[in-house]
Amino acid sequence: MKLRFLFVTLCLWSAQSANAQVVYSHASNASIRSPGGTLAVALRVNGEGRPEYSIARNGQPLVNWSRLGFILADAPKLERNFELERIEQKAIDDTWEQPWGERRYVRNHCAELRVSLREKTAARRQLTVVFRVFDDGVGFRYEFPEQPTLSQVNIVQELTEFDIAESATAWWIPGGEWNRYEYLYQKTPLTEVAQAHTPLTLKTASGVHIAIHEAALVDYSAMWLRRVSGQRLKAVLSPSSSGPAVSRKAPFVTPWRTLQIASSAPGLYMSDLILNLNEPNKLGDVSWVKPFKYVGIWWGMHLGTKTWASGPKHGATTAETKRYIDFAAQHHFRGVLVEGWNKGWDGDWFASGQDFSFTEAYPDFDIVALAAYAKKKGVHLVGHHETGGNIAVYEKQLGAALDLYAKLGIDAVKTGYVADAGGIQAMGADGRIHFEWHDGQIRARHQLHVVEEAARRHIAVNDHEPIKDTGLRRTYPNWVSREGARGMEYNAWGDPPNPPEHETNLVFTRMLAGPMDFTPGVLSLTGAGGKRIQSTVAKQLALYVVLYSPIQMAADLPENYAKYPKPFQFIEDVPVDWSDTRVLNGEVGDYVTIARKDRNSDDWYVGVITDEQPRTLRASLDFLDEGKRYYATIYRDGQGASFDGDGHSIEIETRPVSRNDTLQLKLAPGGGQAIQISTDLGRRGPRSSPKPSPKKKPPEFDVE
Ligand code: NOJ
Ligand code: CA
C-alpha cells in the first residue's frame, strides 16, 4: 500500500517543471497565456510610466487596461515613472495532496510572468508584479524587494483596479459597513455596486463568470472593492487605527489579487486557484487534524431557551453536557461544542469581552470531569473562546487557554469576535487600546498568531466573526473552518431570516473562498419564538453536501432529532472529508447540484438545493464507476413540501443505480434533495427502509 502511494506520488511530481526563463528587458510591455491558451494577460507601462494590466479570454477583452500601484504615507506614491527592468516567465505544473478537503489531489497548472519595474526618477525604487495565469483564472501580487530607498513601507491605499470589459450582473455584500460579512447578497448590475467585500461574483452579458477575491492574506489588510466609474472597480484596503492600512518592512509580498474565470457557475466553484496560490503546508505531519461532525450546547442559546450566562437557564452545565456527550456517542459524532462554559458572560460581553476568563469554568461546569467522561465515550469536547472582539484580553490569556485545552485532550476550538465592524480592541505599541476592523492588518496578524499557537498544541481552529478566507488552510491545515457570512443562527433570530435563495447565493460567492461553519441540520425547522425556518427538511440534509466544511455541526437539539429519526440518519451517515467533488449543475442564486466522493469509501453523496422556485433538475450519474452496482438512498421533498408550507414532508427510498442512470431531481419551493450512493446496501441507508430487490424498478423512481 505504502509502495503504491509512493509510486503515485512520484508520477504526480514528475510532471513538475520549473523552467524559469528571462524573456526580455527594457521593453515597455510583457504578456503571457494560460497553459491551454484560454486566458492572456498583458502588462504595459503607459506614456507616464504607469503600470497597467489587462486580461483577455479566448481573444475577447475581459479586463480592460487597469491600474497598478500604491499610495504611501511618508513617501511619494508608487505608480508612475516606471520602466520595465526585467521580464521572466516560467511554466508550473505540479500536483499536491490535501490532508483533507473537497478533493484529494489538486493540480497547479499555470504560467508565471514576473515583471520587475524600476522608477526612472532619482530614488530608483523597485516593485515587482507577478502573474500566475491558469485556464480558469488569474492571480497577481506585488513584491517589494529589499532596496535602499524603500525599507519601511507604509501603504495608505492600493491603486489596483479591475475594469471589467463587458456589462455584467453582480452578486455582492457591502464592505466597510457596520456589520462584518453577515449580509444578504444583492444581485444588481455591476454598475450599481457601491463598495463590496470579496469574493464578488459577476456574470457578463456573454455568460462568462468571474469571481474577484484574494489569496494568502498574510500580515496585510483585506481588500474591498469600490466601484469608481462604469464597470471599473478599485481595491480599497480595510483601514487601520494608526494611519496606513498596511505597515511592512521590505522585502515582502502582498496577497494575490485573484480572478476566477469560467464559462459557468459550476466552473467557478471547481476552480482550485485560491488554494494553488497559497504556500504549501508549513505544519508538517498534520494527521492530528481530524475532520469531524459535532453537536453542541448552542442552538438553545440562539432560541433563547438557554443562556450563555450563569443562572437558572445556564446551558453549559455538567449534567446537560453529559446528555450531549451521550447523544454524540450514540450517534457517532466526534465532537461536542459547549458555549458559555467559562466565566465572563454575565455582564455586557458584546463588543467588550473585558470579563472573559479562558481558563476558569463556571462552577456548574466541571470541565476536567467532562473531558474525561467524553474520552471514555470516544467523544471530544470542542472548546469555545468568545472574545467579544477584545483581542487584547484574549492575547494575554491565549497561551494558558490553549494549554488547558491541550492538557484535557480538547483538540478543536471555536473562537468568536462578536463586535460590530471596526470594533476589534487591540493593544497598540503605545500601550493603549485601539479599535480596529475585523479584516485589517492587525486582525490578520492576530488570527494567524492564534492558528499558529493552536497548531503548536495540535488544536484546530474554527473562527466566527472571522477575517475572510483566502485559502490559508493549505499552509495551516489546522485552520479548518470559519463563519464569515450569515449562518443558521440568522434563522433563529435574524430580521429578516435567511430567505430560500441564501444558500444558493453562498455556494457561488462566500464558498468560493473556502469552508464555512454554517451549522446546518435544524430538522425542527423552527427558530426563536416558533418562527418558521424557510427551508424543507430535505434541503437541511442537502446542505451537508452543498456547503463544504471539514467540520459540520448537527445544529438542532437532541430532543428534536429524536422526533425525526429517518432524515436524521442522513446526518449520521454523511461524511465530511472527500476525495473528489463535482458540481453537476447550477446558477448563482437559483440552484446547484454537487456530488462528492467519500474519502474513506467508494460512496458518493449528492446535495441539491433550490431557491424559492420549485424545479426539476437532471443529473447524470456518470461519475460512478463502470460496472459497479450502487444503491441510492434518496431523501426527497415529499408531497406538498415547501419552505412556507409543510417543510417536513419528505420521501425516503433506496434503489439500485448505475453510472448509466440520469436522475430527475424534483425540488419543492425552497427545497432540496440529499442522496447517499453506496456500494454496500447493508452498511448504509435509513434504518427502517426495506431492502428493495435490485431487479425490481418501481415506477415512481425518478430515473431515466
Ligand atoms: C456568534 C457565533 O456565530 C455563534 O455561533 C456563537 O454562538 C455566538 N457568537 C456566541 O459566541
Ligand atoms: Ca456570527
XYZ file of C-alpha atoms and ligand atoms in Angstrom:
716
model
C 0.000 0.000 0.000
C 2.783 2.352 1.020
C 4.748 1.485 -2.122
C 1.716 2.145 -4.276
C 1.284 5.534 -2.666
C 4.948 6.361 -3.268
C 4.618 5.396 -6.921
C 1.544 7.586 -7.413
C 3.290 10.460 -5.685
C 6.395 10.155 -7.849
C 4.320 10.074 -11.020
C 2.430 13.167 -9.946
C 5.522 15.091 -9.050
C 7.415 14.059 -12.158
C 5.043 16.274 -14.146
C 6.574 19.298 -12.442
C 8.533 21.778 -14.422
C 10.100 24.987 -13.228
C 11.810 26.350 -16.293
C 12.346 29.975 -15.383
C 13.384 31.999 -18.378
C 14.375 35.631 -18.701
C 12.469 36.773 -21.727
C 13.360 40.372 -22.316
C 14.440 43.505 -20.574
C 13.884 47.227 -21.214
C 10.689 46.557 -23.187
C 7.544 48.538 -22.470
C 5.175 45.605 -22.247
C 5.005 41.920 -21.411
C 2.394 39.222 -21.888
C 1.658 35.590 -21.179
C -1.017 32.970 -21.958
C -2.510 30.289 -19.751
C -1.351 26.696 -20.426
C -4.337 25.890 -22.659
C -4.339 29.352 -24.226
C -7.769 30.359 -22.844
C -6.575 33.437 -20.979
C -3.985 36.027 -21.926
C -2.562 38.650 -19.574
C -0.622 41.707 -20.667
C 1.276 44.323 -18.672
C 2.461 47.654 -20.021
C 3.839 50.913 -18.755
C 1.946 53.753 -20.385
C 3.323 57.102 -21.563
C 3.543 58.406 -17.990
C 5.319 55.278 -16.838
C 2.181 53.942 -15.106
C 1.979 50.149 -14.946
C -1.310 48.677 -16.169
C -2.522 45.155 -16.889
C -5.296 43.635 -18.983
C -6.873 40.197 -19.390
C -8.410 38.632 -22.497
C -10.375 35.379 -22.692
C -10.458 33.492 -25.976
C -9.291 36.654 -27.684
C -12.043 38.836 -26.214
C -11.275 41.630 -23.706
C -12.297 40.616 -20.176
C -10.452 43.193 -18.056
C -9.541 46.454 -19.818
C -6.280 48.214 -19.038
C -6.368 48.628 -15.272
C -4.007 50.431 -12.949
C -1.477 49.001 -10.536
C 0.378 50.771 -7.735
C 0.289 52.233 -4.232
C -0.201 55.413 -2.276
C 2.301 55.603 0.583
C 2.033 57.591 3.816
C 5.510 59.013 4.016
C 6.952 58.771 0.525
C 5.821 59.676 -2.995
C 3.258 57.272 -4.385
C 4.467 54.226 -6.266
C 2.578 54.407 -9.518
C 4.270 56.388 -12.300
C 7.671 56.987 -13.919
C 8.308 53.251 -14.073
C 10.157 51.301 -16.712
C 10.269 47.533 -17.184
C 13.591 46.249 -15.991
C 13.252 42.511 -16.291
C 10.658 40.045 -17.531
C 10.730 36.387 -16.550
C 8.410 33.536 -17.420
C 8.040 30.052 -16.158
C 5.654 27.146 -16.532
C 4.290 25.489 -13.412
C 2.623 22.087 -13.382
C 2.579 20.167 -10.158
C 0.039 18.199 -8.204
C -0.228 18.222 -4.457
C -2.259 16.348 -1.893
C -4.694 17.934 0.529
C -4.683 16.458 4.035
C -8.456 16.998 3.985
C -10.701 18.809 1.581
C -13.120 18.750 -1.305
C -10.722 16.650 -3.366
C -7.611 14.751 -2.513
C -5.253 15.814 -5.314
C -5.040 19.323 -6.678
C -3.311 20.238 -9.923
C -1.475 23.536 -10.037
C -1.105 24.198 -13.738
C -0.299 27.731 -14.803
C 2.146 30.073 -16.475
C 4.006 32.653 -14.416
C 5.003 36.102 -15.576
C 7.306 38.121 -13.333
C 7.805 41.755 -14.256
C 10.335 43.856 -12.372
C 9.648 47.583 -12.514
C 12.048 50.362 -11.575
C 11.441 54.089 -11.272
C 13.263 56.291 -13.742
C 13.448 59.062 -11.113
C 16.304 59.565 -8.643
C 15.007 57.217 -5.958
C 15.074 54.295 -8.464
C 12.564 52.396 -6.320
C 11.642 48.860 -7.389
C 8.361 46.989 -7.491
C 7.751 43.542 -8.964
C 4.387 42.290 -10.254
C 3.941 38.529 -10.532
C 1.076 36.976 -12.516
C 0.032 33.326 -12.385
C -2.260 32.563 -15.309
C -4.413 29.426 -15.216
C -7.008 28.379 -17.760
C -9.637 29.128 -15.104
C -8.302 32.358 -13.714
C -5.549 34.808 -12.911
C -3.719 35.724 -9.720
C -1.268 38.576 -9.365
C 0.628 40.084 -6.493
C 3.194 42.741 -5.786
C 6.635 42.015 -4.394
C 8.570 44.722 -2.583
C 12.240 43.745 -2.927
C 14.829 44.796 -0.370
C 16.119 48.198 -1.544
C 17.962 51.187 -0.090
C 15.324 53.800 -0.913
C 12.244 51.914 0.331
C 12.628 49.952 3.523
C 9.672 50.716 5.797
C 6.595 50.584 3.555
C 3.528 52.375 4.911
C 0.679 51.790 2.496
C -2.263 54.160 2.668
C -4.065 52.608 -0.306
C -3.590 50.254 -3.187
C -4.346 51.602 -6.645
C -5.095 48.182 -8.131
C -8.085 48.266 -10.470
C -10.328 45.747 -12.212
C -12.030 47.372 -15.198
C -14.491 44.727 -16.388
C -14.849 44.968 -20.146
C -18.380 43.665 -20.628
C -21.587 44.639 -18.861
C -22.286 42.221 -16.017
C -24.605 41.202 -13.211
C -23.031 41.229 -9.750
C -23.739 39.278 -6.559
C -22.282 41.145 -3.616
C -22.404 42.216 0.030
C -21.279 45.656 1.222
C -17.717 46.098 2.514
C -16.744 48.667 5.139
C -20.238 48.849 6.612
C -21.401 48.400 10.215
C -21.603 44.610 10.018
C -18.698 42.395 9.092
C -19.791 39.900 6.397
C -23.278 38.959 7.603
C -25.450 40.481 4.912
C -27.902 39.094 2.418
C -26.402 39.012 -1.068
C -27.596 41.653 -3.506
C -27.992 40.920 -7.186
C -27.570 44.110 -9.234
C -25.993 45.293 -12.454
C -22.254 45.774 -11.853
C -22.868 49.480 -12.438
C -24.860 49.565 -9.180
C -22.192 48.065 -6.939
C -21.012 50.530 -4.313
C -18.273 49.076 -2.090
C -18.206 45.291 -1.809
C -16.434 42.524 0.040
C -14.821 39.736 -1.922
C -15.489 37.206 -3.324
C -17.531 39.421 -5.608
C -19.198 37.285 -8.283
C -20.013 38.559 -11.770
C -21.768 37.119 -14.802
C -21.115 39.032 -18.000
C -23.651 39.581 -20.767
C -21.967 36.835 -22.805
C -22.152 34.405 -19.865
C -18.584 34.496 -18.548
C -18.497 34.043 -14.767
C -15.868 35.954 -12.801
C -15.171 35.965 -9.054
C -12.769 38.605 -7.771
C -11.110 37.740 -4.470
C -7.657 37.365 -2.923
C -5.353 34.556 -1.821
C -2.843 34.263 1.022
C -3.880 37.307 3.063
C -0.926 37.343 5.475
C 0.174 40.359 7.545
C -1.772 42.702 5.287
C -5.161 44.328 5.256
C -8.122 42.783 3.413
C -9.183 44.124 0.035
C -12.634 45.588 -0.508
C -13.771 46.647 -3.981
C -15.181 50.106 -4.663
C -16.764 50.937 -7.989
C -15.047 54.048 -9.285
C -16.973 54.582 -12.517
C -18.782 52.481 -15.099
C -17.562 48.920 -14.628
C -14.246 49.895 -13.067
C -13.597 48.527 -9.580
C -10.731 49.584 -7.363
C -9.069 47.896 -4.394
C -9.729 49.572 -1.051
C -7.678 48.316 1.872
C -9.509 47.841 5.146
C -8.251 50.759 7.277
C -6.188 50.751 10.442
C -6.468 52.959 13.524
C -2.849 54.017 13.192
C -2.896 55.683 9.768
C -1.534 53.493 6.985
C -3.703 50.464 6.221
C -0.564 48.320 5.994
C 2.883 48.752 7.520
C 5.590 46.320 6.466
C 9.322 46.163 6.104
C 10.696 45.231 2.658
C 11.220 42.600 1.418
C 7.647 41.328 1.498
C 4.875 40.213 -0.836
C 1.229 41.312 -0.884
C -1.698 38.854 -1.026
C -2.599 37.646 -4.516
C -5.404 39.570 -6.227
C -7.450 36.858 -7.911
C -9.981 36.467 -10.699
C -11.566 33.049 -11.080
C -12.958 32.916 -14.605
C -15.232 30.250 -16.101
C -17.957 29.796 -18.659
C -20.466 28.679 -15.997
C -21.213 28.994 -12.287
C -20.141 25.348 -11.656
C -16.822 26.160 -13.362
C -16.183 28.905 -10.809
C -16.721 26.514 -7.910
C -14.492 23.840 -9.470
C -11.500 26.198 -9.625
C -8.629 25.469 -7.200
C -6.866 28.725 -7.986
C -7.136 30.190 -4.481
C -5.543 27.132 -2.858
C -2.895 26.892 -5.557
C -1.766 30.447 -4.860
C -1.181 29.687 -1.191
C 2.060 28.289 0.203
C 2.256 24.546 0.887
C 1.615 23.114 4.338
C 4.008 24.634 6.884
C 2.966 22.408 9.766
C 4.470 19.091 8.662
C 2.609 15.997 9.794
C -0.986 17.089 10.307
C -2.549 13.687 10.808
C -3.757 15.112 14.134
C -6.159 17.422 12.258
C -9.373 15.396 12.124
C -12.388 16.301 10.003
C -15.442 15.680 12.185
C -19.120 16.227 12.830
C -20.286 17.711 16.077
C -23.309 18.553 18.180
C -23.351 21.110 20.919
C -24.852 23.326 23.557
C -25.577 26.155 21.143
C -28.979 26.296 19.386
C -30.795 26.621 22.729
C -28.996 29.917 23.387
C -29.966 31.231 19.977
C -33.568 30.185 20.604
C -33.468 31.962 23.957
C -34.410 28.873 25.942
C -30.876 28.670 27.407
C -28.259 31.280 28.311
C -24.514 31.607 27.937
C -24.590 33.499 31.251
C -24.894 31.777 34.616
C -28.305 31.416 36.242
C -31.342 29.180 36.054
C -31.211 28.827 32.253
C -27.429 28.299 32.035
C -26.836 25.924 29.111
C -23.325 24.699 29.879
C -23.985 22.629 32.959
C -22.248 19.359 33.741
C -25.496 17.399 33.505
C -26.533 18.952 30.184
C -23.078 18.406 28.691
C -23.222 14.732 29.723
C -26.540 14.458 27.913
C -24.890 15.818 24.750
C -21.867 13.538 25.144
C -24.179 10.518 25.464
C -26.112 11.628 22.392
C -22.895 12.161 20.416
C -21.557 8.730 21.415
C -24.811 7.027 20.472
C -24.957 8.676 17.054
C -21.237 8.658 16.207
C -20.463 12.364 16.389
C -16.852 13.027 17.327
C -17.380 16.467 18.819
C -19.468 18.211 21.467
C -19.211 22.009 21.423
C -20.017 23.747 24.697
C -20.574 27.505 24.645
C -20.956 29.539 27.818
C -18.694 27.236 29.874
C -16.280 29.925 31.042
C -16.569 32.970 33.279
C -17.291 36.317 31.681
C -20.692 36.005 30.076
C -22.711 37.648 32.847
C -22.232 41.308 32.038
C -22.451 43.019 28.683
C -19.908 40.937 26.773
C -20.910 42.106 23.285
C -18.100 44.254 21.851
C -16.492 44.339 25.274
C -15.003 40.988 26.280
C -13.415 42.581 29.370
C -14.577 39.909 31.795
C -13.774 36.756 29.864
C -11.553 34.175 31.506
C -10.463 31.447 29.138
C -9.198 29.172 31.897
C -11.903 29.391 34.548
C -15.140 27.461 34.187
C -18.450 28.399 35.780
C -18.923 26.377 38.995
C -21.712 24.256 37.483
C -19.428 23.098 34.636
C -16.825 20.509 35.668
C -14.513 20.717 32.661
C -11.995 18.162 33.931
C -14.617 15.517 34.696
C -16.444 16.202 31.423
C -13.309 15.907 29.287
C -12.621 12.543 30.965
C -16.242 11.426 30.542
C -16.147 12.358 26.857
C -12.912 10.468 26.356
C -14.386 7.376 27.970
C -17.261 7.603 25.484
C -14.985 8.126 22.462
C -16.110 11.744 22.095
C -14.119 15.024 22.188
C -15.230 18.271 23.728
C -14.889 21.194 21.296
C -13.575 24.292 23.052
C -15.058 27.764 22.806
C -13.371 31.162 23.144
C -15.746 34.074 22.589
C -13.714 37.285 22.824
C -16.351 39.966 22.229
C -13.807 41.292 19.722
C -11.337 42.041 22.521
C -8.133 40.572 21.184
C -6.099 42.422 23.818
C -7.755 40.401 26.612
C -7.606 37.206 24.553
C -3.954 37.509 23.532
C -2.912 37.901 27.177
C -4.553 34.595 28.052
C -4.048 32.713 24.792
C -1.132 30.512 25.838
C -2.725 29.416 29.105
C -6.112 28.934 27.446
C -4.739 26.639 24.758
C -2.519 24.810 27.277
C -5.627 23.967 29.293
C -7.350 22.507 26.226
C -4.246 20.557 25.212
C -3.976 19.086 28.712
C -7.617 17.983 28.609
C -7.414 16.473 25.115
C -9.592 19.185 23.579
C -8.224 19.351 20.038
C -10.515 21.898 18.346
C -11.634 25.365 19.370
C -14.335 27.643 18.034
C -13.386 31.271 18.530
C -15.672 34.303 18.280
C -15.227 38.048 17.775
C -18.725 39.412 18.327
C -18.456 43.173 17.858
C -19.598 45.398 15.039
C -17.179 46.016 12.187
C -14.410 48.308 13.413
C -14.939 47.089 16.971
C -11.868 44.877 17.437
C -9.994 46.081 20.531
C -6.250 45.591 20.166
C -3.329 46.675 22.327
C -1.243 49.216 20.417
C 2.534 49.712 20.606
C 1.725 52.783 22.721
C 0.197 50.582 25.444
C -3.324 51.828 24.689
C -6.381 50.095 23.253
C -7.023 50.803 19.564
C -10.199 49.976 17.671
C -9.561 48.012 14.500
C -11.517 46.411 11.672
C -12.277 42.680 11.638
C -10.272 42.403 8.421
C -7.445 44.906 8.870
C -3.758 44.066 9.179
C -3.913 43.825 12.983
C -6.697 41.223 12.798
C -4.877 39.314 10.036
C -1.804 39.110 12.283
C -3.858 38.147 15.323
C -5.710 35.386 13.514
C -2.569 33.749 12.208
C -0.982 34.034 15.653
C -3.931 32.138 17.157
C -3.763 29.491 14.417
C -0.002 29.025 14.909
C -0.258 28.836 18.697
C -3.089 26.325 18.361
C -1.051 24.277 15.854
C 1.857 24.062 18.303
C -0.570 22.286 20.643
C -2.264 20.225 17.913
C -5.536 22.145 18.143
C -7.773 23.008 15.162
C -9.374 26.467 14.831
C -12.851 27.479 13.634
C -13.244 31.243 13.893
C -16.547 33.076 13.879
C -16.768 36.766 13.058
C -13.560 35.963 11.174
C -11.328 37.651 8.712
C -12.333 36.286 5.293
C -10.910 33.011 3.997
C -8.137 33.363 1.416
C -7.049 29.721 1.244
C -4.619 29.709 4.166
C -5.925 26.275 5.156
C -3.396 24.926 2.659
C -0.490 26.428 4.628
C -2.051 25.920 8.063
C -4.287 22.835 7.792
C -5.443 23.242 11.406
C -7.399 26.333 10.274
C -10.327 24.083 9.453
C -13.330 26.329 9.048
C -14.856 29.696 9.831
C -18.075 31.705 9.621
C -17.911 34.935 7.610
C -21.452 35.026 6.200
C -24.988 34.700 7.541
C -25.205 31.198 9.001
C -28.015 29.173 10.564
C -28.168 31.466 13.612
C -29.983 34.043 11.451
C -32.842 31.553 11.208
C -33.199 31.727 14.979
C -33.265 35.495 15.463
C -32.416 37.193 12.161
C -34.600 40.010 10.926
C -35.156 39.110 8.180
C -34.144 35.454 8.497
C -32.244 33.784 5.649
C -34.513 33.572 2.575
C -34.645 30.371 0.473
C -32.148 31.747 -2.067
C -29.484 32.437 0.577
C -27.555 29.179 0.314
C -27.743 29.169 -3.498
C -26.010 32.558 -3.307
C -23.447 31.348 -0.773
C -22.201 28.476 -2.955
C -21.074 30.816 -5.728
C -19.879 33.712 -3.533
C -18.705 33.074 0.041
C -17.985 29.371 -0.522
C -15.538 30.196 -3.324
C -13.259 31.436 -0.539
C -13.296 28.175 1.443
C -15.107 26.129 4.091
C -17.886 27.656 6.171
C -19.155 26.582 9.583
C -22.767 27.245 8.535
C -24.168 24.805 11.145
C -26.967 23.140 9.136
C -29.384 20.397 10.101
C -32.142 22.129 12.045
C -34.782 19.497 11.314
C -37.372 21.123 13.575
C -37.399 23.989 11.031
C -38.189 26.275 13.939
C -36.344 29.371 15.134
C -36.824 31.549 18.232
C -40.434 32.074 19.292
C -41.614 29.371 16.876
C -40.501 31.287 13.774
C -40.600 29.066 10.678
C -37.217 28.405 9.031
C -37.597 28.952 5.265
C -36.435 25.506 4.205
C -37.565 21.931 3.875
C -36.088 19.027 5.821
C -34.637 17.576 2.614
C -32.835 20.866 1.989
C -31.390 20.830 5.516
C -29.848 17.442 4.655
C -28.575 18.604 1.260
C -26.669 21.465 2.920
C -24.184 18.951 4.390
C -23.021 18.178 0.861
C -23.559 21.571 -0.733
C -21.889 23.831 1.875
C -18.452 22.298 2.315
C -16.685 22.243 5.660
C -14.416 19.565 7.163
C -16.233 20.147 10.419
C -20.010 20.107 10.249
C -22.444 20.693 13.077
C -25.728 18.931 13.595
C -27.128 22.158 14.956
C -30.544 21.141 16.295
C -31.396 19.970 19.834
C -31.098 16.208 20.557
C -34.777 16.123 21.509
C -35.666 17.445 18.057
C -33.538 14.820 16.328
C -35.416 12.195 18.327
C -38.596 13.367 16.552
C -37.146 12.904 13.059
C -35.063 9.694 13.160
C -35.355 8.879 9.443
C -33.956 12.109 7.994
C -31.524 12.265 10.911
C -29.981 9.047 9.573
C -28.532 11.025 6.651
C -26.826 13.444 9.064
C -25.348 10.454 10.871
C -24.120 8.889 7.631
C -22.825 11.847 5.637
C -19.021 12.155 5.624
C -17.093 15.434 5.965
C -13.937 14.577 4.052
C -13.921 13.992 0.304
C -11.643 12.542 -2.349
C -13.497 14.211 -5.211
C -16.086 16.913 -5.867
C -18.174 17.617 -8.992
C -20.626 20.445 -9.485
C -23.188 18.867 -11.788
C -25.224 21.992 -12.499
C -26.000 25.382 -11.015
C -26.808 29.036 -11.484
C -25.797 31.701 -8.991
C -28.650 32.339 -6.574
C -31.007 29.830 -8.239
C -29.950 26.207 -7.723
C -26.975 23.875 -7.510
C -26.233 20.145 -7.534
C -22.953 18.931 -6.039
C -21.659 15.329 -5.936
C -18.824 14.404 -3.590
C -16.982 11.134 -3.090
C -16.280 9.978 0.447
C -12.550 9.914 1.145
C -12.846 6.735 3.188
C -15.053 4.561 0.970
C -16.381 4.229 -2.582
C -19.594 6.021 -1.650
C -20.821 9.214 -3.280
C -23.148 11.828 -1.828
C -25.224 14.287 -3.821
C -26.733 17.511 -2.479
C -29.189 19.633 -4.450
C -30.797 22.895 -3.376
C -33.094 25.436 -4.968
C -34.233 28.968 -4.154
C -37.959 29.739 -3.696
C -38.717 28.226 -7.135
C -39.766 24.578 -7.492
C -37.607 22.828 -10.085
C -36.866 19.521 -11.719
C -33.173 19.177 -12.498
C -31.378 16.374 -14.283
C -28.080 14.919 -13.190
C -26.192 12.093 -14.868
C -24.546 9.600 -12.527
C -21.701 9.061 -14.994
C -19.182 9.848 -12.249
C -19.874 6.397 -10.750
C -17.514 3.520 -11.534
C -18.149 1.436 -14.634
C -19.648 -1.963 -13.962
C -20.329 -1.339 -10.265
C -23.757 -1.763 -8.698
C -24.704 1.032 -6.302
C -27.691 1.693 -4.070
C -29.024 5.231 -3.874
C -30.872 6.294 -0.763
C -32.800 9.372 -1.802
C -34.135 11.972 0.659
C -36.523 13.989 -1.497
C -39.076 16.751 -0.824
C -42.407 14.995 -0.313
C -45.916 15.725 -1.471
C -46.866 19.345 -0.714
C -43.440 20.234 0.684
C -42.321 23.865 0.552
C -40.346 26.408 2.558
C -43.508 28.147 3.713
C -45.809 25.137 3.767
C -45.164 21.645 5.034
C -41.380 21.575 5.319
C -41.401 18.159 6.949
C -42.932 16.324 4.007
C -40.146 14.039 2.825
C -39.898 10.831 0.801
C -37.060 8.441 1.505
C -36.339 5.482 -0.722
C -33.480 3.174 -1.568
C -32.995 1.866 -5.085
C -30.250 0.414 -7.258
C -28.455 2.778 -9.655
C -25.510 2.699 -12.015
C -23.422 5.164 -13.969
C -25.832 4.829 -16.890
C -28.666 6.446 -14.958
C -29.737 10.066 -15.105
C -31.578 11.302 -12.039
C -34.529 13.608 -12.212
C -34.319 15.752 -9.109
C -37.677 17.164 -8.055
C -37.319 20.095 -5.710
C -40.096 21.843 -3.801
C -40.135 25.648 -3.466
C -37.196 26.375 -1.104
C -36.440 22.660 -1.060
C -33.639 20.264 -1.740
C -32.576 16.683 -2.111
C -29.868 14.602 -0.460
C -28.671 11.303 -1.897
C -26.340 8.704 -0.499
C -24.953 6.391 -3.173
C -23.341 3.352 -1.648
C -21.886 0.112 -2.960
C -22.958 -1.587 0.246
C -26.681 -1.667 0.937
C -26.294 -3.288 4.336
C -23.930 -0.710 5.739
C -25.932 2.383 4.953
C -29.389 3.733 4.225
C -32.271 4.511 6.562
C -32.532 2.109 9.473
C -36.121 1.278 8.668
C -36.014 1.195 4.876
C -36.934 -2.129 3.352
C -34.269 -3.735 1.172
C -35.500 -3.328 -2.405
C -34.940 -6.054 -4.903
C -32.222 -4.947 -7.337
C -34.242 -6.405 -10.231
C -37.443 -4.537 -9.496
C -37.630 -0.972 -10.747
C -40.579 0.721 -9.021
C -42.279 3.080 -11.471
C -42.257 6.138 -9.204
C -38.456 6.261 -9.148
C -37.176 9.330 -10.945
C -34.541 7.644 -13.032
C -34.482 7.647 -16.788
C -21.610 34.306 17.198
C -21.333 32.970 16.619
O -21.526 32.981 15.218
C -22.243 31.985 17.285
O -22.094 30.727 16.695
C -21.958 31.966 18.750
O -22.885 31.125 19.384
C -22.047 33.350 19.366
N -21.307 34.297 18.608
C -21.515 33.386 20.793
O -20.135 33.159 20.801
Ca -21.951 35.070 13.743
